[in-house]
XYZ file of C-alpha atoms in Angstrom:
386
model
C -152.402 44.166 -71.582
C -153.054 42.656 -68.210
C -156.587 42.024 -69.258
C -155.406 40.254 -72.242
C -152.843 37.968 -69.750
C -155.740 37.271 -67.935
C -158.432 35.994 -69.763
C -155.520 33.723 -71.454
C -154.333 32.380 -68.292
C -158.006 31.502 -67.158
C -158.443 29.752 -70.617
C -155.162 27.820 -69.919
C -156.553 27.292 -66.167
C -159.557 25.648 -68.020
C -157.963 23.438 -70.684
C -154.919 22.247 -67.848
C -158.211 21.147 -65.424
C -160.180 19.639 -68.613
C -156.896 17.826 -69.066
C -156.450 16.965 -65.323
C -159.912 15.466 -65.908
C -159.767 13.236 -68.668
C -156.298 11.939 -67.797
C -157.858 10.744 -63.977
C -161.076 8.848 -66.078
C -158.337 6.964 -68.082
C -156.115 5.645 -65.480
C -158.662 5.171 -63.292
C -158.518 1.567 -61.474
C -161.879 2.258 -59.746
C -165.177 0.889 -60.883
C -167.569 4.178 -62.746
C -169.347 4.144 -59.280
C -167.590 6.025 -56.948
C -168.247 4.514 -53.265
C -170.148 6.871 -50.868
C -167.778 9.187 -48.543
C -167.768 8.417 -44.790
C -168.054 10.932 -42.440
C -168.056 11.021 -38.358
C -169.375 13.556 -36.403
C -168.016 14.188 -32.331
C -171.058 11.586 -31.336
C -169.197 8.958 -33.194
C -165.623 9.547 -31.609
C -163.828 8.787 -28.398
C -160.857 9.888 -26.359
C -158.674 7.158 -25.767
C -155.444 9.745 -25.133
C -155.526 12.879 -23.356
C -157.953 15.131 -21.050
C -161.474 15.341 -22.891
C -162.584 18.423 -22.662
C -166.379 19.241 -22.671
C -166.859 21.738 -26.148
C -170.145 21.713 -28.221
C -169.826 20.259 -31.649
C -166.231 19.080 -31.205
C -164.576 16.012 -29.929
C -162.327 18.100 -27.935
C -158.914 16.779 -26.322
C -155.708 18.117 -24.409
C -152.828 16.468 -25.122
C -151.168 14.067 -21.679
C -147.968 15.085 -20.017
C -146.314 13.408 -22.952
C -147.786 15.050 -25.279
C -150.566 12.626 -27.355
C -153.932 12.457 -27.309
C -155.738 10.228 -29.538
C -159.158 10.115 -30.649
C -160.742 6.818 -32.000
C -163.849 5.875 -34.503
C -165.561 2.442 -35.145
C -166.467 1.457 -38.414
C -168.035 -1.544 -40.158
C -166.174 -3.728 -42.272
C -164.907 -0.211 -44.433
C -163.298 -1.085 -47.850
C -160.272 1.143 -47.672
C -159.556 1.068 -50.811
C -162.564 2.476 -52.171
C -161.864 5.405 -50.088
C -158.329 6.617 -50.356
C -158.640 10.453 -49.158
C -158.721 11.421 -45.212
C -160.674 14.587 -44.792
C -160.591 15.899 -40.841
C -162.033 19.664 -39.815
C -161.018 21.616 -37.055
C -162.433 24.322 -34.877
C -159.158 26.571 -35.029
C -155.713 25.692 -35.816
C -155.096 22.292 -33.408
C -152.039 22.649 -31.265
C -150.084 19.885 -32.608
C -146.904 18.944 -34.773
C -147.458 15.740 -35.827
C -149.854 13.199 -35.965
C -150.079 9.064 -36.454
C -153.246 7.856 -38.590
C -153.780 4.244 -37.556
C -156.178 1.639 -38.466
C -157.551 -2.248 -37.881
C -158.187 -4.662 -40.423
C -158.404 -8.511 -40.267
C -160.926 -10.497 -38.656
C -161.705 -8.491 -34.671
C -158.996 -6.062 -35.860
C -156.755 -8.179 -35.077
C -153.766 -6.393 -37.234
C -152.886 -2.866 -36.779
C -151.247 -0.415 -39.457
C -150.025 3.457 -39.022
C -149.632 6.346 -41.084
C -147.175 9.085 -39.586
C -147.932 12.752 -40.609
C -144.847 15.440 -39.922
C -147.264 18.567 -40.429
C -149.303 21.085 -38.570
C -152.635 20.883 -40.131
C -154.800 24.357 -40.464
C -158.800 24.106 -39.835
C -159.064 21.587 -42.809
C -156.737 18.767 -43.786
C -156.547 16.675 -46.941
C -154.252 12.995 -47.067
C -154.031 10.961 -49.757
C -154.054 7.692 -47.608
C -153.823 5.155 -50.623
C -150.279 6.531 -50.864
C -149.953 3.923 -47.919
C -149.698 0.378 -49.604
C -151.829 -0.953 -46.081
C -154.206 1.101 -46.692
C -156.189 -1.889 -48.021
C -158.685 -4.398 -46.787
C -161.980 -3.914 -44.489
C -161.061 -1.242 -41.723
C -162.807 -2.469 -37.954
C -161.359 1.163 -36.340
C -160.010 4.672 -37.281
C -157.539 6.549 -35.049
C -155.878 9.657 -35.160
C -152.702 9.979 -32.902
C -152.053 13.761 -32.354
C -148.632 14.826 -31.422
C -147.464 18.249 -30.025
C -146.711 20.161 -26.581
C -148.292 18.653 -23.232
C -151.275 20.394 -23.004
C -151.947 21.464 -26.488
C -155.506 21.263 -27.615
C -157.250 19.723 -30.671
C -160.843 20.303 -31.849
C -162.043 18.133 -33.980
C -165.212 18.532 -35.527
C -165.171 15.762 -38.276
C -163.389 12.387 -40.049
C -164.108 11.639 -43.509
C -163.131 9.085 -45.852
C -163.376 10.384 -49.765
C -163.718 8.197 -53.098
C -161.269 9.060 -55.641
C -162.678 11.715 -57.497
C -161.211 14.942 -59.581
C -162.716 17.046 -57.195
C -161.335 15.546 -53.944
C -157.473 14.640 -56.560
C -157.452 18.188 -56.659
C -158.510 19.403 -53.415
C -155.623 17.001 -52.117
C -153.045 18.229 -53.945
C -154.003 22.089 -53.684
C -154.114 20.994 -49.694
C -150.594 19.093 -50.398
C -149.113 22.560 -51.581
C -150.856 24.771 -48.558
C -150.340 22.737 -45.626
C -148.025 24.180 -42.881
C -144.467 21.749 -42.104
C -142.921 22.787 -38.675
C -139.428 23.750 -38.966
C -136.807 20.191 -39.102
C -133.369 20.289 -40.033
C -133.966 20.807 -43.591
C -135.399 24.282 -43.575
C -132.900 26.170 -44.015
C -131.571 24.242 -46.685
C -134.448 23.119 -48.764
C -138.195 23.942 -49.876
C -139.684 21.251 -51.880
C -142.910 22.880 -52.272
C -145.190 19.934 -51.338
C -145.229 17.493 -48.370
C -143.359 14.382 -49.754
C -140.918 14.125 -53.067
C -142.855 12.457 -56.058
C -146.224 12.017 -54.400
C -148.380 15.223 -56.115
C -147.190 17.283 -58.686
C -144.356 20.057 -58.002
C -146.107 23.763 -58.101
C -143.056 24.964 -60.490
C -143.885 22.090 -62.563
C -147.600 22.762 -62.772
C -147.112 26.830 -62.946
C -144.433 25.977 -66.058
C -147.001 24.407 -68.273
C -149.597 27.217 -67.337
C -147.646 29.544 -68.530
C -146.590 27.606 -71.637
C -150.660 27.152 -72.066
C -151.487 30.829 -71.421
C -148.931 31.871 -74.277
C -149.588 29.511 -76.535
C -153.508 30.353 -76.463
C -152.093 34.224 -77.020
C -150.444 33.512 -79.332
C -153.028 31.449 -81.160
C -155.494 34.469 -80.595
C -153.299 37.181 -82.371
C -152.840 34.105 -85.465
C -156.442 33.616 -85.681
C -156.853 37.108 -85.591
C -154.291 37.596 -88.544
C -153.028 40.524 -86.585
C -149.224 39.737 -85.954
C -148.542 43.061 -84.801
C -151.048 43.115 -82.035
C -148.707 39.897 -80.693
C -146.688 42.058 -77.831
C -143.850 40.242 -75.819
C -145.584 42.737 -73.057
C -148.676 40.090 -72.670
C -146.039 37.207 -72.238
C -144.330 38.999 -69.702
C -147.213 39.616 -67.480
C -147.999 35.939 -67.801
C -145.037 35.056 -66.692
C -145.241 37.776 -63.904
C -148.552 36.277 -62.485
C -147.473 32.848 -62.640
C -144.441 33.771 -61.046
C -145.655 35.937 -58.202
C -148.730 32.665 -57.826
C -145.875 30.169 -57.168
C -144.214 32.206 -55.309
C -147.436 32.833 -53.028
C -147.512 29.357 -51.729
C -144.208 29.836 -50.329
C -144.483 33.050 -48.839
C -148.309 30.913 -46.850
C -146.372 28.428 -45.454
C -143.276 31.279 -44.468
C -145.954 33.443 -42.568
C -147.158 30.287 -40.756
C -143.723 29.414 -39.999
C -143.131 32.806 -38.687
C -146.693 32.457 -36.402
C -145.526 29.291 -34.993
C -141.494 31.071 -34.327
C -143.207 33.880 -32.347
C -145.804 31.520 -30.647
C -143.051 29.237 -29.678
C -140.220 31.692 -28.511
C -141.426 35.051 -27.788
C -141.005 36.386 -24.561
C -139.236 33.082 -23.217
C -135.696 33.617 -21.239
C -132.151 31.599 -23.505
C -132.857 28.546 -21.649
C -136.510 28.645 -22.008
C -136.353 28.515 -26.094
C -133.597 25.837 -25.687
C -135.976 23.677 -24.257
C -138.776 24.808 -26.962
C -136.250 23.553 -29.362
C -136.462 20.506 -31.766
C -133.605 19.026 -29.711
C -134.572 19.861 -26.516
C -133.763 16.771 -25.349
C -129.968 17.557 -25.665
C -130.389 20.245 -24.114
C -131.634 18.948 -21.321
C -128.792 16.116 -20.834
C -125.905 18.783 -21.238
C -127.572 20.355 -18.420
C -127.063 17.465 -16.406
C -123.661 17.439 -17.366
C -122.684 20.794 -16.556
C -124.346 20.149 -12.970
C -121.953 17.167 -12.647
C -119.370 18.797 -13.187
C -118.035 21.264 -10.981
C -114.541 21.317 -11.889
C -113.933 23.897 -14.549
C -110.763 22.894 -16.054
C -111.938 19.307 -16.685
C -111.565 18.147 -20.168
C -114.634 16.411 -21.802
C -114.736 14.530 -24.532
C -117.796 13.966 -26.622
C -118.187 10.439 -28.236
C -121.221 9.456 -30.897
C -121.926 8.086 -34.246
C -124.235 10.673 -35.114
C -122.515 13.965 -36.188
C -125.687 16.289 -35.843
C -126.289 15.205 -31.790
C -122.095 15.314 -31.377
C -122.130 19.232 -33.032
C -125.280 20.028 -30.777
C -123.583 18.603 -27.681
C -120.568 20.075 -27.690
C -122.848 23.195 -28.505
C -124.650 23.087 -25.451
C -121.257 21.839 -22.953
C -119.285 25.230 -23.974
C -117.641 26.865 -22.097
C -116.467 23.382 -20.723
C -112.951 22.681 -22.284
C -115.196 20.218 -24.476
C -113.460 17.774 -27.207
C -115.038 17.078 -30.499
C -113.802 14.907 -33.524
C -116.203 15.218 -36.579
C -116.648 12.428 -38.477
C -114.668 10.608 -36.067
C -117.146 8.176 -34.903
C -115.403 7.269 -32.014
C -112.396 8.847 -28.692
C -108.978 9.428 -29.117
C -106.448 6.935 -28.561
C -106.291 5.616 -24.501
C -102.753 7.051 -24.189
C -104.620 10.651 -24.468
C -106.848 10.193 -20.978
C -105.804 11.015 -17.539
C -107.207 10.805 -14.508
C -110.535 13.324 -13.888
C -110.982 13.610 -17.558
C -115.342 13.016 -18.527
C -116.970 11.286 -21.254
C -119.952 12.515 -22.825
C -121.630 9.188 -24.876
C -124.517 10.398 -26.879
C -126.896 7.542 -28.360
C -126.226 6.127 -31.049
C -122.182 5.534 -29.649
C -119.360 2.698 -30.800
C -118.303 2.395 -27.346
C -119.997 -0.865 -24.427
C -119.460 -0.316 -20.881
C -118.540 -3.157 -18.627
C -120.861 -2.294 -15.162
C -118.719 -5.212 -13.641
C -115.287 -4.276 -14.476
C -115.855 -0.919 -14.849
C -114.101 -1.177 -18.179
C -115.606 0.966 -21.256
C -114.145 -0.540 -24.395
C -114.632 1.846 -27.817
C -112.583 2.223 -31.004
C -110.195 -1.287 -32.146
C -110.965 -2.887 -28.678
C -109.065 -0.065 -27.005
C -110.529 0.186 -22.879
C -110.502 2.413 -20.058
C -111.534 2.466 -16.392
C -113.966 4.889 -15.953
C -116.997 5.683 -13.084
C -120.522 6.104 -14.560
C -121.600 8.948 -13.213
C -125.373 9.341 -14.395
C -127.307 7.800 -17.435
C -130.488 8.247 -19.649
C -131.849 7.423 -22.486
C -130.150 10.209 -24.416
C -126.787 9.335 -23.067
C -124.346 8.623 -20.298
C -121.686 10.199 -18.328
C -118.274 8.744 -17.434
C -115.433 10.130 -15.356
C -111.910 8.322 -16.049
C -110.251 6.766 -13.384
């Protein structure tokens, strides 16, 4: 029985590639002749970003204080279009968690396009760059732009540049299903199954028609055969069970990577050490501020922004503080509310101006108060009511 299921799901792997195949050679907008791929070695690159860092074989880097590093390639006068697919290899998984692709084109590349990447690339990574609609013209220089944690480090052993070709269509989109996403906002919420919505095939949608293949070719056999009772609903179950527990395999890969990065990132770290690992660190670090500010503990502060994620965050982070909190409300209670002592919390993006010269801080339907700035960043400021 299993034997059966697979020899008719490699036979359905076959005819769905064959298909693959043909289906690229007709839409094809390329000339027959496939341009040659591109590759640079560590001899051709340079760190423009970061700490270089002497390694054999690699064009090593360590990410600045801000956490970048970028390593550069010159080319001459590279049709882009003729070679859409960005292959890079690492020595090890690079510490990084996203990275900008940029590029030159024009005469003494004199305009400059980007492609941003929100992944965590293994030892090999794949991109389908003529996703990118600049991804066009004669190319002058090639940069990668890695971001991640000050002092992460990258080894980079090569840059290619692909022609379109089955092979490379579907090492792209196998890559596409494989390739590690650091936790966002979504994750608990969603799993897509590939990088970005309607660029490469879903993996439900391809594992559907494999197994719609793979039972239709057993169920040919047993016809051919004139044998209808040697069909068994068994063999159709165990196709379905394979191509089941194979979709389900590429999510479980990325989960386990997930879980590497969870341990690598929080394990053995104090609370306030893994609040500042977090995504929004950043908050953290302003309600901080805040608390230090503030030394009264009965003060009431209220929390004013347009962005409901940052407001639930900040009032988060300001508890125990008697903290006050509107969702959705976009913008403070009514003046007749504030006293004298009371502290407002203004994090970016905030309907509210402040007047340095009058002091005046005027929010909601031209409603204003007199208020003290007490500190300011780019995340947000702090006002006491006066």
């Amino acid at each position: 029985m299993l034997r059966k299921a697979l020899i008719c799901l490699a036979i359905a792997i076959a005819l769905l590639l064959s298909g693959y195949a043909v289906l690229g050679q007709i839409s094809a907008e390329a000339p027959a002749a496939a341009a040659a791929a591109k590759t640079w070695t560590n001899r051709d690159m340079d760190v423009a970003v970061g700490l270089p860092v002497n390694a054999r074989g690699v064009a090593a880097v360590q990410l600045d204080q801000s956490g970048r590093g970028v390593v550069e390639v010159t080319t001459r006068d590279l049709a882009l279009a003729d070679l859409p697919y960005l292959q890079m290899r690492f020595r090890g998984r690079p510490e990084v968690l996203a990275m900008i692709i940029g590029w030159r084109t024009g005469a003494g590349g004199r305009t400059m396009r980007n492609h941003r990447v929100g992944l965590s690339p293994g030892r090999e990574l794949w991109l389908d760059m003529g996703e990118n609609r600049h991804w066009q013209g004669h190319a002058t220089s090639l940069a990668v732009v890695f971001l991640g944690p000050p002092g992460g480090r990258v080894d980079l052993e090569t840059i290619s540049l692909r022609p379109r070709t089955t092979a490379s269509s579907l090492r792209v989109q196998l890559d596409d299903w494989l390739t590690f996403v650091p936790w966002s906002h979504r994750s608990i919420n969603a799993y897509i199954g590939v990088l970005a919505p309607g660029k490469t095939a879903y993996p439900v949608v391809v594992l559907t028609l494999l197994f719609t293949i793979a039972s239709m070719v057993y169920l040919a056999s047993t016809h051919l055969r004139r044998n209808q009772s040697g069909f068994r609903w068994s063999v159709v179950g165990v196709i379905f069970t394979l191509c089941w527990i194979a979709l389900d395999s590429f999510w479980q890969y990325r989960l386990m990577q997930q879980v590497n990065l969870t341990a690598e990132t929080f394990a053995g770290k104090t609370r306030e050490e893994k609040l500042l690992a977090t995504i929004d660190d950043y908050v953290f670090r302003f309600t901080q501020q805040v608390h230090q500010a503030i030394r009264a503990k009965d003060a009431r502060v209220f929390i004013n922004t347009t962005d409901d994620y940052l407001g639930m965050r900040g009032a988060y982070y300001l508890y125990p503080m008697n903290v006050f909190w509107e969702r959705h409300a976009r913008t403070l209670p009514d003046s007749k509310y504030f006293k004298r002592g009371d502290y407002i919390v203004l994090l970016n993006p905030a309907l509210a101006s402040l007047n340095s010269e009058t002091g005046e801080l005027t929010y909601g339907s031209g409603q204003k108060l007199k208020v003290q700035p007490i500190s300011s960043t780019n995340v947000g400021a702090l006002l006491e009511v006066i």
